[in-house]
PDB file of C-alpha atoms in Angstrom:
ATOM      1  CA  UNK A   1     104.267 110.994 116.482  1.00  0.00           C
ATOM      2  CA  UNK A   2     106.074 107.754 117.281  1.00  0.00           C
ATOM      3  CA  UNK A   3     109.625 106.802 116.458  1.00  0.00           C
ATOM      4  CA  UNK A   4     109.436 103.705 114.312  1.00  0.00           C
ATOM      5  CA  UNK A   5     111.534 101.420 112.185  1.00  0.00           C
ATOM      6  CA  UNK A   6     110.367  99.796 108.987  1.00  0.00           C
ATOM      7  CA  UNK A   7     111.558  96.643 107.331  1.00  0.00           C
ATOM      8  CA  UNK A   8     113.054  98.707 104.511  1.00  0.00           C
ATOM      9  CA  UNK A   9     115.524 100.168 107.027  1.00  0.00           C
ATOM     10  CA  UNK A  10     117.072  96.689 106.862  1.00  0.00           C
ATOM     11  CA  UNK A  11     116.590  96.238 103.118  1.00  0.00           C
ATOM     12  CA  UNK A  12     119.949  94.589 102.528  1.00  0.00           C
ATOM     13  CA  UNK A  13     119.624  92.337 105.580  1.00  0.00           C
ATOM     14  CA  UNK A  14     116.023  91.316 104.938  1.00  0.00           C
ATOM     15  CA  UNK A  15     116.143  91.602 101.175  1.00  0.00           C
ATOM     16  CA  UNK A  16     114.077  93.305  98.529  1.00  0.00           C
ATOM     17  CA  UNK A  17     112.447  91.787  95.442  1.00  0.00           C
ATOM     18  CA  UNK A  18     115.199  90.566  93.154  1.00  0.00           C
ATOM     19  CA  UNK A  19     117.955  91.003  95.747  1.00  0.00           C
ATOM     20  CA  UNK A  20     117.700  88.335  98.424  1.00  0.00           C
ATOM     21  CA  UNK A  21     120.629  88.120 100.857  1.00  0.00           C
ATOM     22  CA  UNK A  22     122.273  84.746 101.386  1.00  0.00           C
ATOM     23  CA  UNK A  23     121.095  84.637 105.017  1.00  0.00           C
ATOM     24  CA  UNK A  24     118.052  86.937 105.305  1.00  0.00           C
ATOM     25  CA  UNK A  25     116.991  88.478 108.589  1.00  0.00           C
ATOM     26  CA  UNK A  26     113.691  87.017 109.769  1.00  0.00           C
ATOM     27  CA  UNK A  27     110.725  88.928 111.154  1.00  0.00           C
ATOM     28  CA  UNK A  28     111.477  88.125 114.792  1.00  0.00           C
ATOM     29  CA  UNK A  29     115.080  89.346 114.520  1.00  0.00           C
ATOM     30  CA  UNK A  30     113.733  92.541 112.940  1.00  0.00           C
ATOM     31  CA  UNK A  31     111.273  92.997 115.810  1.00  0.00           C
ATOM     32  CA  UNK A  32     114.055  92.426 118.368  1.00  0.00           C
ATOM     33  CA  UNK A  33     116.330  94.967 116.671  1.00  0.00           C
ATOM     34  CA  UNK A  34     113.544  97.561 116.575  1.00  0.00           C
ATOM     35  CA  UNK A  35     112.785  96.987 120.258  1.00  0.00           C
ATOM     36  CA  UNK A  36     116.447  97.256 121.252  1.00  0.00           C
ATOM     37  CA  UNK A  37     116.808 100.491 119.261  1.00  0.00           C
ATOM     38  CA  UNK A  38     114.048 102.094 121.330  1.00  0.00           C
ATOM     39  CA  UNK A  39     111.427 102.231 118.598  1.00  0.00           C
ATOM     40  CA  UNK A  40     107.776 102.588 119.555  1.00  0.00           C
ATOM     41  CA  UNK A  41     106.440 100.995 116.377  1.00  0.00           C
ATOM     42  CA  UNK A  42     107.438  98.875 113.438  1.00  0.00           C
ATOM     43  CA  UNK A  43     106.251  98.935 109.867  1.00  0.00           C
ATOM     44  CA  UNK A  44     106.260  95.572 108.137  1.00  0.00           C
ATOM     45  CA  UNK A  45     106.441  96.323 104.431  1.00  0.00           C
ATOM     46  CA  UNK A  46     106.353  94.267 101.268  1.00  0.00           C
ATOM     47  CA  UNK A  47     109.931  93.010 101.671  1.00  0.00           C
ATOM     48  CA  UNK A  48     108.502  90.771 104.434  1.00  0.00           C
ATOM     49  CA  UNK A  49     105.157  89.956 102.771  1.00  0.00           C
ATOM     50  CA  UNK A  50     102.660  89.276 105.536  1.00  0.00           C
ATOM     51  CA  UNK A  51     100.244  87.389 103.290  1.00  0.00           C
ATOM     52  CA  UNK A  52     102.788  84.546 103.192  1.00  0.00           C
ATOM     53  CA  UNK A  53     102.597  83.966 106.971  1.00  0.00           C
ATOM     54  CA  UNK A  54     100.235  81.536 108.677  1.00  0.00           C
ATOM     55  CA  UNK A  55      97.624  82.746 111.167  1.00  0.00           C
ATOM     56  CA  UNK A  56      99.728  81.268 113.982  1.00  0.00           C
ATOM     57  CA  UNK A  57     102.809  83.143 112.751  1.00  0.00           C
ATOM     58  CA  UNK A  58     100.848  86.389 112.510  1.00  0.00           C
ATOM     59  CA  UNK A  59      99.654  85.967 116.105  1.00  0.00           C
ATOM     60  CA  UNK A  60     103.251  85.323 117.166  1.00  0.00           C
ATOM     61  CA  UNK A  61     104.411  88.471 115.349  1.00  0.00           C
ATOM     62  CA  UNK A  62     101.763  90.604 117.063  1.00  0.00           C
ATOM     63  CA  UNK A  63     102.549  89.070 120.460  1.00  0.00           C
ATOM     64  CA  UNK A  64     106.320  89.433 120.034  1.00  0.00           C
ATOM     65  CA  UNK A  65     105.968  93.104 119.085  1.00  0.00           C
ATOM     66  CA  UNK A  66     103.584  93.761 121.988  1.00  0.00           C
ATOM     67  CA  UNK A  67     106.017  92.202 124.493  1.00  0.00           C
ATOM     68  CA  UNK A  68     108.592  94.764 123.378  1.00  0.00           C
ATOM     69  CA  UNK A  69     106.064  97.617 123.522  1.00  0.00           C
ATOM     70  CA  UNK A  70     105.947  97.981 119.748  1.00  0.00           C
ATOM     71  CA  UNK A  71     102.825  98.805 117.800  1.00  0.00           C
ATOM     72  CA  UNK A  72     102.607  97.320 114.314  1.00  0.00           C
ATOM     73  CA  UNK A  73     101.987  99.094 111.027  1.00  0.00           C
ATOM     74  CA  UNK A  74     101.375  97.200 107.789  1.00  0.00           C
ATOM     75  CA  UNK A  75     102.543  97.957 104.255  1.00  0.00           C
ATOM     76  CA  UNK A  76     101.950  96.338 100.894  1.00  0.00           C
ATOM     77  CA  UNK A  77     102.815  96.663  97.209  1.00  0.00           C
ATOM     78  CA  UNK A  78     100.363  96.168  94.348  1.00  0.00           C
ATOM     79  CA  UNK A  79      96.825  97.479  94.787  1.00  0.00           C
ATOM     80  CA  UNK A  80      95.036  94.566  93.138  1.00  0.00           C
ATOM     81  CA  UNK A  81      91.614  93.990  94.673  1.00  0.00           C
ATOM     82  CA  UNK A  82      92.294  90.530  96.123  1.00  0.00           C
ATOM     83  CA  UNK A  83      95.579  91.627  97.668  1.00  0.00           C
ATOM     84  CA  UNK A  84      94.094  94.852  99.029  1.00  0.00           C
ATOM     85  CA  UNK A  85      91.267  92.882 100.628  1.00  0.00           C
ATOM     86  CA  UNK A  86      93.741  90.507 102.302  1.00  0.00           C
ATOM     87  CA  UNK A  87      95.979  93.307 103.533  1.00  0.00           C
ATOM     88  CA  UNK A  88      93.144  95.338 104.992  1.00  0.00           C
ATOM     89  CA  UNK A  89      92.269  92.265 107.068  1.00  0.00           C
ATOM     90  CA  UNK A  90      95.935  91.783 108.004  1.00  0.00           C
ATOM     91  CA  UNK A  91      96.227  95.429 109.064  1.00  0.00           C
ATOM     92  CA  UNK A  92      93.123  95.078 111.217  1.00  0.00           C
ATOM     93  CA  UNK A  93      94.330  91.790 112.719  1.00  0.00           C
ATOM     94  CA  UNK A  94      97.716  93.273 113.634  1.00  0.00           C
ATOM     95  CA  UNK A  95      96.201  96.479 115.007  1.00  0.00           C
ATOM     96  CA  UNK A  96      97.637  98.747 112.329  1.00  0.00           C
ATOM     97  CA  UNK A  97      95.744 102.057 112.125  1.00  0.00           C
ATOM     98  CA  UNK A  98      96.570 102.337 108.446  1.00  0.00           C
ATOM     99  CA  UNK A  99      97.692 100.308 105.469  1.00  0.00           C
ATOM    100  CA  UNK A 100     100.640 101.772 103.561  1.00  0.00           C
ATOM    101  CA  UNK A 101     100.072 101.042  99.868  1.00  0.00           C
ATOM    102  CA  UNK A 102     102.525 101.277  97.010  1.00  0.00           C
ATOM    103  CA  UNK A 103      99.991 101.175  94.179  1.00  0.00           C
ATOM    104  CA  UNK A 104     102.117  99.691  91.409  1.00  0.00           C
ATOM    105  CA  UNK A 105     104.032  96.471  91.130  1.00  0.00           C
ATOM    106  CA  UNK A 106     105.523  94.654  88.177  1.00  0.00           C
ATOM    107  CA  UNK A 107     102.720  93.924  85.716  1.00  0.00           C
ATOM    108  CA  UNK A 108     100.184  96.114  87.547  1.00  0.00           C
ATOM    109  CA  UNK A 109     100.083  99.845  86.819  1.00  0.00           C
ATOM    110  CA  UNK A 110      96.496 101.078  87.017  1.00  0.00           C
ATOM    111  CA  UNK A 111      95.406 104.466  85.732  1.00  0.00           C
ATOM    112  CA  UNK A 112      94.477 107.205  88.173  1.00  0.00           C
ATOM    113  CA  UNK A 113      90.783 106.590  87.466  1.00  0.00           C
ATOM    114  CA  UNK A 114      91.206 102.848  88.091  1.00  0.00           C
ATOM    115  CA  UNK A 115      92.912 103.611  91.397  1.00  0.00           C
ATOM    116  CA  UNK A 116      90.067 105.899  92.464  1.00  0.00           C
ATOM    117  CA  UNK A 117      87.522 103.200  91.550  1.00  0.00           C
ATOM    118  CA  UNK A 118      89.399 100.599  93.609  1.00  0.00           C
ATOM    119  CA  UNK A 119      89.656 102.962  96.569  1.00  0.00           C
ATOM    120  CA  UNK A 120      85.946 103.769  96.449  1.00  0.00           C
ATOM    121  CA  UNK A 121      85.095 100.043  96.333  1.00  0.00           C
ATOM    122  CA  UNK A 122      87.116  99.426  99.490  1.00  0.00           C
ATOM    123  CA  UNK A 123      86.066 102.479 101.525  1.00  0.00           C
ATOM    124  CA  UNK A 124      83.239 100.566 103.267  1.00  0.00           C
ATOM    125  CA  UNK A 125      85.759  97.917 104.372  1.00  0.00           C
ATOM    126  CA  UNK A 126      88.202 100.600 105.538  1.00  0.00           C
ATOM    127  CA  UNK A 127      85.472 102.248 107.594  1.00  0.00           C
ATOM    128  CA  UNK A 128      84.274  98.939 109.039  1.00  0.00           C
ATOM    129  CA  UNK A 129      87.800  97.873 110.044  1.00  0.00           C
ATOM    130  CA  UNK A 130      88.964 101.356 111.040  1.00  0.00           C
ATOM    131  CA  UNK A 131      91.971 101.169 108.706  1.00  0.00           C
ATOM    132  CA  UNK A 132      93.101 104.196 106.704  1.00  0.00           C
ATOM    133  CA  UNK A 133      94.646 103.713 103.258  1.00  0.00           C
ATOM    134  CA  UNK A 134      97.983 105.540 103.110  1.00  0.00           C
ATOM    135  CA  UNK A 135      99.088 105.865  99.492  1.00  0.00           C
ATOM    136  CA  UNK A 136     102.865 106.056  99.304  1.00  0.00           C
ATOM    137  CA  UNK A 137     104.249 108.559  96.827  1.00  0.00           C
ATOM    138  CA  UNK A 138     106.478 105.829  95.440  1.00  0.00           C
ATOM    139  CA  UNK A 139     104.844 105.444  92.097  1.00  0.00           C
ATOM    140  CA  UNK A 140     104.846 107.277  88.818  1.00  0.00           C
ATOM    141  CA  UNK A 141     102.489 110.025  89.970  1.00  0.00           C
ATOM    142  CA  UNK A 142     103.271 113.578  90.968  1.00  0.00           C
ATOM    143  CA  UNK A 143     102.105 115.132  94.249  1.00  0.00           C
ATOM    144  CA  UNK A 144      99.082 116.883  92.723  1.00  0.00           C
ATOM    145  CA  UNK A 145      97.793 113.544  91.368  1.00  0.00           C
ATOM    146  CA  UNK A 146      98.082 111.906  94.794  1.00  0.00           C
ATOM    147  CA  UNK A 147      96.235 114.887  96.257  1.00  0.00           C
ATOM    148  CA  UNK A 148      93.484 114.400  93.679  1.00  0.00           C
ATOM    149  CA  UNK A 149      93.193 110.705  94.599  1.00  0.00           C
ATOM    150  CA  UNK A 150      92.710 111.605  98.256  1.00  0.00           C
ATOM    151  CA  UNK A 151      90.336 114.523  97.725  1.00  0.00           C
ATOM    152  CA  UNK A 152      88.168 112.676  95.211  1.00  0.00           C
ATOM    153  CA  UNK A 153      87.727 109.579  97.362  1.00  0.00           C
ATOM    154  CA  UNK A 154      87.595 110.150 101.134  1.00  0.00           C
ATOM    155  CA  UNK A 155      90.175 112.292 102.964  1.00  0.00           C
ATOM    156  CA  UNK A 156      89.059 110.728 106.248  1.00  0.00           C
ATOM    157  CA  UNK A 157      90.054 107.197 105.202  1.00  0.00           C
ATOM    158  CA  UNK A 158      92.591 107.902 102.446  1.00  0.00           C
ATOM    159  CA  UNK A 159      95.847 109.755 102.977  1.00  0.00           C
ATOM    160  CA  UNK A 160      99.454 109.931 101.870  1.00  0.00           C
ATOM    161  CA  UNK A 161     102.482 108.112 103.229  1.00  0.00           C
ATOM    162  CA  UNK A 162     105.029 110.725 102.259  1.00  0.00           C
ATOM    163  CA  UNK A 163     108.597 109.757 101.448  1.00  0.00           C
ATOM    164  CA  UNK A 164     110.348 113.012 100.508  1.00  0.00           C
ATOM    165  CA  UNK A 165     113.046 111.185  98.556  1.00  0.00           C
ATOM    166  CA  UNK A 166     110.384 109.590  96.348  1.00  0.00           C
ATOM    167  CA  UNK A 167     109.169 113.079  95.447  1.00  0.00           C
ATOM    168  CA  UNK A 168     112.668 113.941  94.301  1.00  0.00           C
ATOM    169  CA  UNK A 169     112.521 110.891  92.027  1.00  0.00           C
ATOM    170  CA  UNK A 170     109.527 112.517  90.334  1.00  0.00           C
ATOM    171  CA  UNK A 171     111.525 115.709  89.787  1.00  0.00           C
ATOM    172  CA  UNK A 172     109.566 117.489  92.519  1.00  0.00           C
ATOM    173  CA  UNK A 173     111.184 119.428  95.300  1.00  0.00           C
ATOM    174  CA  UNK A 174     110.139 119.790  98.905  1.00  0.00           C
ATOM    175  CA  UNK A 175     107.699 122.584  98.028  1.00  0.00           C
ATOM    176  CA  UNK A 176     105.439 120.300  96.000  1.00  0.00           C
TER     177      UNK A 176
END
């Protein structure tokens, strides 16, 4: 296990959808702060959307993190097929062993069956790139439903990114 810092640790400095700060922290300042705090890895989540960066900027991000001894993990929100395809490539490009996925976003709330279909469609890409899908328990589903999604797709390339506080939001305790 590595000690890491994600962009949501600086949510009010970086911003979150609908709540941008007047002077948002940029990606390089975030990387510097993580390095100075002694982190071993960083997770760049959807509050710094990587798909908006140029290829040159992405190379700079990877290089900057590497200079500070930080590995990079990638996260996204909204499991639409085109976005998932882009983010799997981004995760591979940045050397992320997994892609943290918050399934839902505004205007996109697929059913459990739709999610399983999408996952199955992308399993060959996950295997080819060596990137595991890590479904965050951030959505409207209970723990047993996330377990079903993993078990009925591919437990080798699909897992859970567990945020215990999100489980509490579903009315589930630590046991579930």
